[in-house]
Coordinates of C-alpha atoms and ligand atoms in Angstrom, one line a residue:
M1 CA -174.2 150.2 -108.6
C2 CA -173.2 148.1 -105.5
G3 CA -172.6 144.4 -106.1
I4 CA -173.7 141.7 -103.6
F5 CA -172.6 138.1 -103.4
G6 CA -173.3 135.3 -101.0
M7 CA -172.5 131.6 -101.0
I8 CA -172.9 128.3 -99.2
G9 CA -170.1 125.8 -100.0
A10 CA -166.4 125.1 -99.7
N11 CA -164.0 128.0 -99.6
A12 CA -166.8 130.5 -99.2
V13 CA -164.5 133.4 -98.2
G14 CA -162.0 132.9 -101.0
N15 CA -164.8 132.6 -103.6
T16 CA -166.6 135.7 -102.2
L17 CA -163.4 137.7 -102.5
Q18 CA -163.0 136.5 -106.1
A19 CA -166.6 137.3 -106.8
L20 CA -166.1 140.8 -105.4
K21 CA -163.2 141.4 -107.8
Y22 CA -165.6 140.5 -110.7
L23 CA -168.3 142.7 -109.2
E24 CA -166.0 145.7 -108.6
Y25 CA -167.3 147.3 -111.8
R26 CA -170.5 147.9 -109.9
G27 CA -168.9 150.2 -107.4
Y28 CA -165.5 150.6 -105.8
D29 CA -165.9 152.9 -102.9
S30 CA -165.5 150.1 -100.3
A31 CA -165.7 146.4 -100.0
G32 CA -166.4 143.8 -97.3
V33 CA -167.1 140.2 -96.4
A34 CA -169.0 138.5 -93.6
A35 CA -168.2 134.9 -92.9
R36 CA -169.8 132.4 -90.6
V37 CA -166.9 131.1 -88.4
G38 CA -168.1 128.5 -85.9
D39 CA -171.0 130.1 -84.0
E40 CA -170.0 133.6 -84.9
I41 CA -170.1 136.0 -87.8
H42 CA -166.8 137.7 -88.6
I43 CA -166.9 140.9 -90.7
Y44 CA -163.9 142.3 -92.6
K45 CA -164.4 145.6 -94.5
S46 CA -162.5 148.5 -95.8
A47 CA -162.9 151.8 -97.7
G48 CA -161.4 151.9 -101.2
R49 CA -160.6 149.1 -103.6
I50 CA -160.8 145.3 -103.1
Q51 CA -157.0 145.2 -102.6
N52 CA -157.5 147.0 -99.2
L53 CA -160.0 144.3 -98.2
E54 CA -157.7 141.6 -99.4
R55 CA -154.9 142.9 -97.3
L56 CA -156.9 142.8 -94.1
L57 CA -158.5 139.4 -94.6
P58 CA -156.7 136.8 -92.5
K59 CA -155.3 134.0 -94.8
G60 CA -157.4 130.8 -95.0
V61 CA -160.5 131.8 -93.0
E62 CA -162.4 128.5 -92.9
S63 CA -166.1 129.1 -93.6
N64 CA -168.9 127.5 -95.6
I65 CA -171.2 130.6 -95.5
A66 CA -170.1 134.1 -96.6
I67 CA -171.7 137.2 -98.0
G68 CA -169.8 140.1 -99.6
H69 CA -170.3 143.6 -101.0
T70 CA -168.8 146.2 -103.3
R71 CA -170.2 149.7 -102.7
W72 CA -171.1 152.7 -104.8
A73 CA -172.0 155.2 -102.1
T74 CA -175.5 156.6 -102.1
H75 CA -176.3 157.3 -98.4
G76 CA -173.3 158.2 -96.3
A77 CA -169.8 159.1 -97.3
V78 CA -167.1 156.8 -98.6
S79 CA -165.7 155.3 -95.4
T80 CA -165.1 152.0 -93.6
E81 CA -167.9 152.7 -91.2
N82 CA -170.3 153.0 -94.1
A83 CA -168.9 149.9 -95.9
H84 CA -171.1 146.7 -95.9
P85 CA -171.6 144.1 -94.4
F86 CA -173.5 145.4 -91.3
Y87 CA -174.0 143.5 -88.1
S88 CA -177.2 143.7 -86.2
P89 CA -176.4 145.1 -82.7
N90 CA -176.2 141.6 -81.1
K91 CA -174.1 140.4 -84.0
H92 CA -176.5 137.5 -84.7
F93 CA -177.3 138.8 -88.2
A94 CA -175.1 140.4 -90.9
V95 CA -176.4 141.9 -94.2
V96 CA -175.3 143.3 -97.5
H97 CA -177.5 145.4 -99.7
N98 CA -177.8 146.8 -103.2
G99 CA -180.5 149.4 -103.8
I100 CA -182.1 152.1 -101.8
I101 CA -184.4 151.6 -98.7
E102 CA -186.7 154.6 -99.4
N103 CA -188.4 154.5 -96.0
Y104 CA -185.1 154.1 -94.0
L105 CA -185.5 157.4 -92.1
T106 CA -188.9 156.4 -90.8
L107 CA -187.6 152.9 -89.9
K108 CA -184.5 154.4 -88.3
S109 CA -186.5 156.8 -86.1
Q110 CA -188.8 154.0 -85.0
L111 CA -185.8 151.8 -84.1
S112 CA -184.0 154.7 -82.4
A113 CA -187.1 155.4 -80.3
R114 CA -186.6 151.8 -79.0
G115 CA -182.9 152.5 -78.2
A116 CA -181.1 151.4 -81.3
K117 CA -177.7 152.9 -81.9
F118 CA -176.5 153.1 -85.5
S119 CA -172.8 152.9 -86.5
S120 CA -173.2 154.3 -90.1
Q121 CA -175.1 156.9 -92.1
T122 CA -176.4 154.2 -94.5
D123 CA -179.9 153.2 -95.3
S124 CA -178.7 149.5 -95.4
E125 CA -177.8 149.2 -91.7
T126 CA -181.4 149.7 -90.9
V127 CA -182.1 146.2 -92.3
A128 CA -179.7 144.6 -89.8
H129 CA -181.4 146.4 -86.9
L130 CA -184.8 145.4 -88.2
L131 CA -183.8 141.7 -88.4
Q132 CA -182.8 141.7 -84.8
S133 CA -185.8 143.6 -83.7
N134 CA -188.2 141.3 -85.7
Y135 CA -186.5 138.1 -84.5
S136 CA -189.1 135.6 -83.4
G137 CA -187.1 132.4 -83.0
N138 CA -187.6 131.6 -86.6
V139 CA -185.2 133.2 -89.1
L140 CA -187.5 132.8 -92.2
G141 CA -190.3 134.4 -90.3
T142 CA -188.0 137.2 -89.3
V143 CA -186.7 137.8 -92.8
L144 CA -190.3 137.8 -94.1
A145 CA -191.3 140.3 -91.5
T146 CA -188.4 142.5 -92.4
A147 CA -189.1 142.2 -96.1
N148 CA -192.6 143.5 -95.5
S149 CA -191.4 146.6 -93.7
L150 CA -189.1 147.7 -96.5
V151 CA -190.0 150.2 -99.3
G152 CA -187.7 150.7 -102.2
S153 CA -185.3 148.7 -104.3
F154 CA -183.2 146.0 -102.7
A155 CA -181.3 142.9 -103.2
I156 CA -180.2 141.9 -99.7
A157 CA -178.2 138.9 -98.5
V158 CA -178.5 137.8 -94.9
T159 CA -176.6 135.4 -92.8
S160 CA -177.4 134.7 -89.2
T161 CA -175.9 132.6 -86.3
Y162 CA -179.4 131.1 -85.6
D163 CA -179.3 128.6 -88.4
S164 CA -177.0 127.6 -91.2
N165 CA -179.1 128.9 -94.1
L166 CA -178.4 131.9 -96.3
Y167 CA -181.3 134.3 -97.0
A168 CA -182.0 136.9 -99.6
I169 CA -184.7 139.5 -100.1
K170 CA -185.2 140.9 -103.6
N171 CA -187.3 143.7 -105.0
K172 CA -186.3 145.8 -108.1
S173 CA -182.5 145.3 -107.7
P174 CA -181.0 142.3 -109.6
L175 CA -180.4 139.0 -107.8
V176 CA -179.5 135.8 -109.4
V177 CA -179.3 132.4 -107.7
G178 CA -176.8 129.8 -109.0
V179 CA -176.4 126.1 -108.1
S180 CA -173.5 123.8 -108.7
G181 CA -173.6 120.4 -106.8
K182 CA -173.8 121.4 -103.1
C183 CA -172.7 125.0 -103.6
V184 CA -175.3 127.7 -104.0
Y185 CA -174.5 131.3 -104.9
L186 CA -176.5 134.6 -104.6
C187 CA -175.2 137.4 -106.8
S188 CA -176.1 140.7 -108.5
D189 CA -174.7 139.6 -111.9
I190 CA -175.5 136.5 -113.8
R191 CA -172.1 136.5 -115.5
C192 CA -170.3 136.3 -112.2
V193 CA -172.5 133.3 -111.1
S194 CA -172.0 131.6 -114.4
H195 CA -168.3 131.3 -113.5
W196 CA -169.3 128.6 -110.9
A197 CA -172.9 127.6 -111.3
E198 CA -174.3 124.9 -113.6
K199 CA -177.8 126.3 -113.4
V200 CA -179.1 129.8 -112.5
A201 CA -182.4 131.4 -111.7
V202 CA -183.3 135.1 -112.0
T203 CA -185.1 136.0 -108.8
P204 CA -188.4 137.8 -109.4
D205 CA -189.4 140.9 -107.5
E206 CA -190.9 140.6 -104.0
T207 CA -189.2 137.3 -103.3
V208 CA -187.4 135.9 -100.2
V209 CA -184.9 133.2 -101.1
V210 CA -183.8 130.5 -98.6
V211 CA -180.6 128.6 -99.3
G212 CA -180.0 125.6 -97.0
D213 CA -178.9 121.9 -96.8
K214 CA -182.1 120.8 -98.5
G215 CA -181.9 123.2 -101.5
V216 CA -183.1 126.6 -102.6
Y217 CA -186.6 127.8 -101.9
F218 CA -188.4 130.9 -103.1
F219 CA -191.2 132.6 -101.2
D220 CA -193.4 135.6 -101.8
F221 CA -193.5 138.2 -99.0
E222 CA -196.6 136.5 -97.5
G223 CA -194.5 133.3 -97.0
K224 CA -196.2 131.4 -99.8
M225 CA -193.8 129.2 -101.9
K226 CA -193.0 130.4 -105.4
E227 CA -191.9 128.4 -108.4
V228 CA -188.8 129.9 -110.0
S229 CA -187.2 128.0 -112.9
F230 CA -183.5 127.4 -113.2
F231 CA -181.8 127.3 -116.6
T232 CA -178.3 126.3 -117.8
T233 CA -176.0 129.2 -118.2
D234 CA -174.3 130.3 -121.4
A235 CA -170.5 130.2 -121.2
A236 CA -170.5 133.4 -123.2
E237 CA -172.0 135.1 -120.2
E238 CA -169.1 134.3 -118.0
M239 CA -167.0 137.1 -116.6
E240 CA -163.5 137.6 -117.7
Q241 CA -160.3 139.0 -116.3
V242 CA -157.6 140.7 -118.4
D243 CA -154.0 141.8 -117.8
G244 CA -154.4 145.3 -119.3
D245 CA -157.3 147.6 -119.4
F246 CA -160.8 146.3 -120.2
M247 CA -161.6 149.5 -122.1
L248 CA -158.9 149.0 -124.7
K249 CA -159.7 145.3 -125.0
E250 CA -163.4 146.2 -125.5
I251 CA -162.6 148.8 -128.2
Y252 CA -160.5 146.2 -130.0
E253 CA -163.5 143.8 -129.9
V254 CA -165.7 146.2 -131.8
P255 CA -165.2 144.7 -135.3
T256 CA -166.0 141.1 -134.1
K257 CA -168.9 142.2 -131.9
I258 CA -170.7 144.3 -134.6
R259 CA -170.5 141.3 -136.9
L260 CA -172.1 139.2 -134.1
A261 CA -174.8 141.9 -133.5
K262 CA -175.8 141.7 -137.2
E263 CA -175.8 137.9 -137.3
G264 CA -177.6 137.6 -134.0
Y265 CA -180.3 140.0 -135.1
F266 CA -181.2 137.9 -138.1
K267 CA -180.8 134.6 -136.2
D268 CA -183.3 135.9 -133.6
G269 CA -185.9 136.6 -136.3
G270 CA -185.5 140.4 -136.7
L271 CA -188.1 142.9 -135.4
N272 CA -190.7 140.2 -134.4
I273 CA -193.7 142.6 -134.3
D274 CA -196.6 141.8 -136.6
S275 CA -197.0 144.2 -139.5
E276 CA -200.5 145.4 -138.5
T277 CA -199.1 146.6 -135.1
V278 CA -196.1 148.3 -136.8
R279 CA -198.4 150.2 -139.2
R280 CA -200.5 151.4 -136.2
F281 CA -197.5 153.2 -134.7
T282 CA -197.5 157.0 -135.0
R283 CA -194.4 157.7 -133.0
I284 CA -191.2 155.9 -131.9
Y285 CA -189.3 156.8 -128.8
L286 CA -185.7 155.8 -128.3
I287 CA -185.1 156.0 -124.5
G288 CA -181.9 155.4 -122.5
C289 CA -179.2 157.1 -120.4
G290 CA -175.7 158.3 -121.1
T291 CA -174.1 156.3 -123.9
A292 CA -177.3 154.3 -124.5
Y293 CA -179.2 157.6 -125.0
N294 CA -176.5 158.7 -127.5
S295 CA -177.1 155.6 -129.5
G296 CA -180.8 156.5 -129.6
L297 CA -179.8 160.0 -130.7
Q298 CA -177.7 158.6 -133.5
I299 CA -180.2 156.1 -134.8
A300 CA -183.0 158.7 -134.6
A301 CA -181.0 161.0 -136.9
V302 CA -180.5 158.1 -139.4
A303 CA -184.0 156.7 -139.2
R304 CA -185.8 160.1 -139.6
K305 CA -184.6 159.8 -143.2
L306 CA -186.1 156.4 -143.6
I307 CA -189.4 156.2 -141.7
D308 CA -192.6 158.4 -142.1
I309 CA -193.4 158.9 -138.4
D310 CA -192.0 160.9 -135.5
I311 CA -188.8 159.4 -134.0
L312 CA -187.8 161.0 -130.8
P313 CA -184.7 160.2 -128.6
V314 CA -185.5 160.9 -124.9
I315 CA -183.3 160.7 -121.8
A316 CA -185.0 158.1 -119.6
S317 CA -184.9 160.1 -116.4
E318 CA -186.7 163.0 -118.2
F319 CA -189.3 160.7 -119.8
I320 CA -190.4 159.4 -116.4
Y321 CA -191.4 162.9 -115.1
D322 CA -192.2 164.7 -118.3
S323 CA -195.5 164.4 -120.3
Y324 CA -194.5 162.9 -123.6
P325 CA -197.6 161.7 -125.5
C326 CA -197.9 157.9 -125.2
G327 CA -200.6 155.3 -126.0
T328 CA -201.3 152.3 -128.1
D329 CA -199.9 154.1 -131.1
T330 CA -196.4 154.3 -129.5
L331 CA -193.4 152.1 -129.9
A332 CA -190.7 152.8 -127.2
L333 CA -187.3 151.2 -127.6
F334 CA -185.4 151.1 -124.3
I335 CA -181.7 151.0 -124.8
S336 CA -179.6 149.7 -122.0
Q337 CA -176.3 147.7 -122.0
S338 CA -176.9 146.4 -118.5
G339 CA -180.7 146.2 -118.6
E340 CA -180.5 147.3 -115.0
T341 CA -180.5 151.1 -115.2
A342 CA -183.3 152.2 -112.8
D343 CA -184.3 155.3 -114.9
T344 CA -184.7 153.2 -118.0
I345 CA -186.7 150.5 -116.3
R346 CA -189.0 153.1 -114.7
A347 CA -189.5 154.7 -118.1
A348 CA -190.4 151.3 -119.6
E349 CA -192.9 150.7 -116.7
K350 CA -194.5 154.1 -117.5
V351 CA -194.9 153.3 -121.2
R352 CA -196.4 149.9 -120.4
K353 CA -198.8 151.5 -118.0
L354 CA -199.9 154.0 -120.7
G355 CA -200.5 151.2 -123.2
G356 CA -197.4 151.7 -125.4
Y357 CA -195.4 148.9 -127.0
T358 CA -192.1 148.4 -125.0
Y359 CA -189.0 146.9 -126.7
A360 CA -185.7 146.4 -124.8
V361 CA -182.5 146.6 -126.7
T362 CA -179.9 145.2 -124.3
N363 CA -176.8 143.3 -123.8
T364 CA -178.2 141.3 -120.8
K365 CA -181.3 139.4 -122.0
T366 CA -182.0 138.1 -118.4
S367 CA -182.1 141.6 -117.0
Q368 CA -184.9 143.4 -115.2
L369 CA -185.5 145.6 -118.3
S370 CA -186.1 142.5 -120.4
F371 CA -188.8 141.3 -118.0
V372 CA -190.6 144.6 -118.1
C373 CA -190.7 144.9 -121.9
N374 CA -193.0 143.3 -124.5
K375 CA -190.0 142.3 -126.7
V376 CA -186.2 142.0 -126.3
A377 CA -183.4 142.4 -128.8
N378 CA -180.0 141.2 -127.8
I379 CA -177.1 143.4 -129.0
Y380 CA -174.5 140.5 -128.6
A381 CA -171.7 142.8 -127.4
G382 CA -170.6 140.2 -124.8
G383 CA -169.6 141.2 -121.3
E384 CA -168.5 144.8 -121.0
F385 CA -166.6 145.6 -117.8
A386 CA -164.9 149.0 -118.3
V387 CA -167.2 151.5 -116.8
A388 CA -167.0 153.6 -120.0
S389 CA -169.2 151.9 -122.5
T390 CA -167.6 151.3 -126.0
K391 CA -168.4 148.1 -127.9
A392 CA -171.9 148.1 -126.5
Y393 CA -172.5 151.5 -128.2
N394 CA -171.4 150.2 -131.6
C395 CA -173.6 147.1 -131.2
Q396 CA -176.6 149.1 -130.0
L397 CA -176.3 151.1 -133.2
V398 CA -176.2 148.0 -135.4
T399 CA -179.3 146.4 -133.7
L400 CA -181.2 149.7 -133.6
L401 CA -180.5 150.4 -137.2
L402 CA -181.7 146.9 -138.2
L403 CA -184.9 147.3 -136.2
M404 CA -185.5 150.7 -137.9
L405 CA -184.9 149.2 -141.3
D406 CA -187.5 146.5 -140.6
I407 CA -190.0 149.1 -139.5
A408 CA -189.3 151.2 -142.6
R409 CA -189.8 148.1 -144.9
I410 CA -193.1 147.1 -143.2
R411 CA -194.3 150.7 -143.5
Q412 CA -193.1 150.7 -147.2
T413 CA -191.0 153.8 -146.8
L414 CA -187.8 152.1 -147.8
D415 CA -187.2 150.4 -151.1
D416 CA -185.4 147.0 -151.3
K417 CA -182.4 148.5 -153.0
V418 CA -181.5 151.0 -150.3
Y419 CA -182.3 148.3 -147.7
A420 CA -179.8 145.9 -149.3
E421 CA -177.2 148.6 -149.7
I422 CA -177.3 149.4 -146.0
V423 CA -177.5 145.8 -144.8
D424 CA -174.6 144.8 -147.1
G425 CA -172.8 147.9 -146.1
L426 CA -172.7 146.6 -142.5
D427 CA -170.4 143.7 -143.7
A428 CA -167.8 146.3 -144.7
L429 CA -167.6 147.9 -141.3
P430 CA -165.4 145.4 -139.4
M431 CA -162.6 145.9 -141.9
A432 CA -163.1 149.7 -141.9
I433 CA -162.8 149.7 -138.1
E434 CA -159.8 147.3 -138.1
Q435 CA -158.1 150.0 -140.3
I436 CA -158.7 152.7 -137.7
L437 CA -157.5 150.4 -134.9
S438 CA -154.3 149.6 -136.9
N439 CA -153.6 153.3 -137.0
S440 CA -154.2 153.9 -133.3
Y441 CA -150.7 155.1 -132.7
E442 CA -151.7 158.3 -134.7
I443 CA -154.6 158.8 -132.3
A444 CA -152.2 158.2 -129.4
T445 CA -150.0 161.0 -130.7
I446 CA -152.9 163.4 -131.0
A447 CA -153.9 162.4 -127.4
E448 CA -150.5 163.6 -126.2
K449 CA -151.5 167.2 -127.3
V450 CA -155.2 167.0 -126.3
K451 CA -154.3 165.9 -122.8
D452 CA -153.1 169.4 -121.9
S453 CA -156.3 171.1 -123.1
S454 CA -158.3 173.3 -120.7
A455 CA -161.5 172.1 -122.3
V456 CA -162.5 170.0 -125.3
F457 CA -165.5 170.7 -127.4
Y458 CA -166.9 168.1 -129.8
I459 CA -168.9 169.4 -132.8
G460 CA -170.9 167.8 -135.7
R461 CA -174.0 168.3 -137.7
T462 CA -177.1 166.0 -138.1
C463 CA -175.8 162.4 -137.8
D464 CA -172.4 163.5 -136.6
Y465 CA -173.8 165.5 -133.6
P466 CA -174.7 162.3 -131.7
T467 CA -171.1 161.0 -132.3
A468 CA -169.8 164.3 -130.9
C469 CA -172.0 163.7 -127.8
E470 CA -170.6 160.2 -127.3
G471 CA -167.0 161.3 -127.9
S472 CA -167.4 164.1 -125.4
L473 CA -169.0 161.8 -122.8
K474 CA -166.2 159.3 -123.2
L475 CA -163.5 161.9 -122.7
K476 CA -165.0 163.7 -119.7
E477 CA -165.8 160.5 -117.8
I478 CA -162.4 158.9 -117.9
S479 CA -160.0 161.9 -118.3
Y480 CA -161.9 164.4 -116.1
I481 CA -161.2 167.2 -118.7
H482 CA -164.2 169.5 -119.1
S483 CA -165.9 168.6 -122.3
E484 CA -169.2 169.4 -124.1
A485 CA -170.7 168.6 -127.5
Y486 CA -172.6 171.0 -129.8
P487 CA -174.3 170.9 -133.1
A488 CA -171.6 172.8 -135.1
G489 CA -174.0 175.5 -136.2
E490 CA -174.9 176.3 -132.6
L491 CA -171.4 177.4 -131.5
K492 CA -171.8 180.9 -132.8
H493 CA -174.9 181.4 -130.6
G494 CA -172.9 181.6 -127.4
T495 CA -170.2 178.9 -126.9
L496 CA -167.8 180.6 -129.3
A497 CA -167.1 183.0 -126.4
L498 CA -165.1 180.1 -124.8
M499 CA -162.7 179.6 -127.7
E500 CA -159.2 180.6 -126.9
K501 CA -155.7 179.1 -126.8
G502 CA -155.6 175.9 -124.8
V503 CA -159.0 174.7 -126.0
T504 CA -159.4 171.8 -128.4
V505 CA -162.3 171.3 -130.8
V506 CA -162.9 167.9 -132.2
A507 CA -165.0 168.2 -135.4
I508 CA -166.7 165.2 -136.8
S509 CA -167.6 165.6 -140.5
T510 CA -168.8 162.6 -142.5
D511 CA -171.5 164.2 -144.7
G512 CA -170.0 165.4 -148.0
E513 CA -172.8 167.9 -148.4
L514 CA -172.1 169.5 -145.1
K515 CA -168.3 169.5 -145.5
E516 CA -168.0 173.2 -146.4
K517 CA -170.2 174.2 -143.5
M518 CA -168.0 172.1 -141.1
S519 CA -164.9 173.6 -142.6
S520 CA -166.3 177.1 -141.8
S521 CA -167.0 176.1 -138.2
M522 CA -163.5 174.8 -137.8
N523 CA -162.1 178.1 -139.2
E524 CA -164.2 180.0 -136.7
V525 CA -162.8 178.2 -133.7
A526 CA -159.2 178.1 -135.1
T527 CA -159.1 181.8 -135.7
R528 CA -159.9 182.3 -132.0
G529 CA -157.0 180.2 -130.9
A530 CA -158.5 176.7 -130.5
D531 CA -156.6 173.6 -131.7
V532 CA -158.8 171.6 -134.1
V533 CA -158.9 167.8 -134.6
S534 CA -161.0 166.6 -137.5
V535 CA -162.5 163.1 -137.7
S536 CA -163.6 162.7 -141.3
P537 CA -163.1 160.9 -144.6
Y538 CA -162.0 164.3 -145.8
T539 CA -159.0 166.4 -144.9
F540 CA -159.2 169.9 -143.5
Q541 CA -156.5 172.6 -143.6
D542 CA -155.2 173.7 -140.2
A543 CA -156.6 170.6 -138.4
L544 CA -155.0 167.5 -137.1
C545 CA -156.8 165.0 -139.3
I546 CA -158.0 161.6 -138.2
T547 CA -159.0 160.0 -141.5
L548 CA -162.0 157.7 -141.6
P549 CA -162.4 155.0 -144.2
K550 CA -165.4 155.5 -146.6
V551 CA -168.5 153.6 -145.6
H552 CA -172.3 153.9 -146.4
T553 CA -173.6 157.3 -145.2
A554 CA -176.2 155.6 -142.9
L555 CA -173.4 153.7 -141.2
Y556 CA -170.8 156.4 -140.3
G557 CA -171.9 156.7 -136.7
I558 CA -170.8 153.1 -136.0
V559 CA -167.3 153.8 -137.4
S560 CA -166.6 157.5 -136.6
V561 CA -167.0 156.9 -132.8
V562 CA -164.1 154.5 -132.7
P563 CA -161.3 157.1 -133.0
L564 CA -163.1 159.1 -130.3
Q565 CA -163.2 156.1 -128.0
L566 CA -159.5 155.6 -128.6
L567 CA -158.7 159.3 -128.1
A568 CA -160.5 159.4 -124.8
Y569 CA -158.6 156.2 -123.7
Y570 CA -155.2 157.6 -124.7
V571 CA -155.8 161.0 -123.1
A572 CA -156.9 159.4 -119.9
K573 CA -153.9 157.0 -119.8
R574 CA -151.5 159.9 -120.4
L575 CA -153.1 161.7 -117.5
G576 CA -152.6 158.6 -115.3
R577 CA -156.3 158.0 -114.8
D578 CA -157.8 154.7 -113.9
V579 CA -159.6 154.3 -117.2
D580 CA -161.7 151.2 -116.3
K581 CA -162.9 152.6 -113.0
P582 CA -163.3 156.4 -113.2
R583 CA -164.0 158.4 -110.0
N584 CA -167.5 158.7 -108.7
L585 CA -169.0 156.3 -111.3
A586 CA -170.2 152.7 -111.5
K587 CA -171.1 150.5 -114.4
S588 CA -174.7 149.7 -113.4
V589 CA -176.8 152.6 -112.2
T590 CA -179.5 150.9 -110.3
V591 CA -180.8 153.9 -108.4
E592 CA -182.9 156.8 -109.8
Ligands
F6R1 C1 -170.9 156.0 -120.4 C2 -171.7 154.9 -119.8 C3 -173.0 155.3 -119.2 C4 -174.1 154.3 -119.5 C5 -175.4 154.6 -118.8 C6 -176.5 153.7 -119.2 O1 -169.7 155.4 -120.9 O2 -171.3 153.8 -119.8 O3 -173.4 156.6 -119.7 O4 -174.2 154.2 -120.9 O5 -175.2 154.6 -117.5 O6 -176.2 152.3 -118.9 P1 -176.9 151.1 -119.5 O7 -176.6 151.1 -120.9 O8 -176.4 149.9 -118.8 O9 -178.4 151.4 -119.2

C-alpha cells in the first residue's frame, strides 16, 4: 500500500523508475520521481500506471540522488496533484510517504494559519511544508524536528537542496536500507533492494536514517545514534519480472512451493514452543485478513478434529476492537503473506499486551509482524506479486497444519499413526495439484460460461466452506463479478431467494459423508435455474464437474482451492480484467 524508494548512486533516476515497476504491486493509482539535478530538485509525476510516468520522464536525466513513489490513494482522489513526490513551497525539500499521518489536519491548520498554501488533498504534503517551516540551517535537525511532530504510520524519504544527503523517517511502515559499494537504497520492500544491494538493514520504528558520502547512520527521534545491523540478502528474496501474468505463474508454482513449505517447516525445527507452554494453552486464535483469514478458517476446521481446545479463526480488524478473551493461556497465530498488514500487526500487538503467546506465520520473515511476535514460521512461498494471493494460501495451509499437528502431538490428542498418514499425505499433494493444472483447459472452458453470470455463489460444508470463501474472494477481486460464499446448509435460510437463471453456484464437496447433503443443495439451486459447477472427487448429475484427485481428508483444502484459483483467473482474463492489478486494491495493506 504505497511503495517508496530512494537512492544515492549512479543512474539514480533510471534505477528509481525500475524500482517503482517492482513496487507497483503496492499501489498503482499514480507514480512519481524527484531527482536532484544540480542545485535543484526536479519532480515528475502522473496519475495512473508507471508507463504514464515513464512517458513524461525526459531521457537520460543525470542525477545521483532520487526518490520515488507508487500510490494507493488514502487521502485525496486519484490525480496527478495528489501524486507524490511533494515539494516544500520553496522547492528546497521533496518528500515521498507510505503510511498515514494521523494528525495531518491539526498540522495543516497550524501551517495554514501561518500562510501555507497546499496543492493537494493528501496528508503527505504536510510533511514537505513542515520541513520548510522547521528548517534551521541543519537538515538533520530539521528532519528530527519534523519526525517529532508526526503521529501515525510513516516511511518517508526526503531529499533537499541544502545538502547532498538522503534522509528517511520511519515509524510503523516498512523501510529497508540497502548498501552496495557506494550506492545506498531506501525502499519499502526488501526483495526490491535485494536486486541491487549486497547488505540490507531493516529500519526499526522511530528512526531517522541519514545516507551520505560517509555512510549510513541511524538516529532515534531524540537525535541519539542507533546501532542497526546489516545482513547479507538472500537471492531467493529478489523480485522478479515475468512476461505473462504473475497470478498464473504463481498458481503453477503451487506444487513446488508446498513441497518447500513442508521441508522448510522441518528444517526450521517445527513448532519451537516448549511442551509445558503448549499444554498451558486453553485456546488458539488464527488471526488474519482476506485470504490469510481464510487459511485460518480452513485450518481451524481441520484442527478442531485433532486438538482438545478451542480453535477460533478471527478477522484481524475485528479482533483489535472486539473483546475476545486473551491471556497467558492463549496462543495466537498471525497469518500474513506480507507480514505488513496493519490490522494483523495491531492485533498481534494487542495479544502481546494481554500476555498471550504470539506466533507469526508469514512469507516475509524480516517483516514488521515478525518483530512483533514471539515466534515466526516462514511459509516459503517465495515472492508473490499478483495482488490476488494464490500460492501463499496453499503454503499457509501446509505450515499451519504442521503447527497444529505438533500441538496435537504435544497435547497427546493425536496418535502417531494418524500423524504419519497426514504428514506423508502431504508428499502426494504436488502430484495431485500437477494433475489439476494439466487439465486447466477444462477449467478455462467452464470459465467461458461462468464469465456471463450475474452472480456466483460458492458453497461447501465444514472444511469445504473455507475453500468456498477463498474461491469467492478470488473471483470477486479480479473479475468484479458479485460473489459470496455460504455454508451449503445455510442457503435455504435466505440466500435461496437469489437463485435464478444467470446465477452460477460453485459447490465444493470433498467429504464422502456429506456428499448426499451437498447433492441436495445442488439440486435445490439447480431447480431454481442456477447453473452448478461441482469441485469434488465425486461426480454430480446436472453439474459441470471439476474432478479432484483423491487425497487425505485433512488435506483437501490445499488441493481443492487450486481449480478455484484457476477459475477466477480464466474468468477475469475472459472479461479483459487486469488480473495482477485489480481496481481499488493493493498487495500490502499497511493502513487500518
Ligand atoms: C486476496 C488477498 C488479500 C490478502 C490480505 C492479507 O487475494 O491477497 O485478501 O490476503 O490483504 O494480506 P497479508 O497476507 O499480506 O496479510
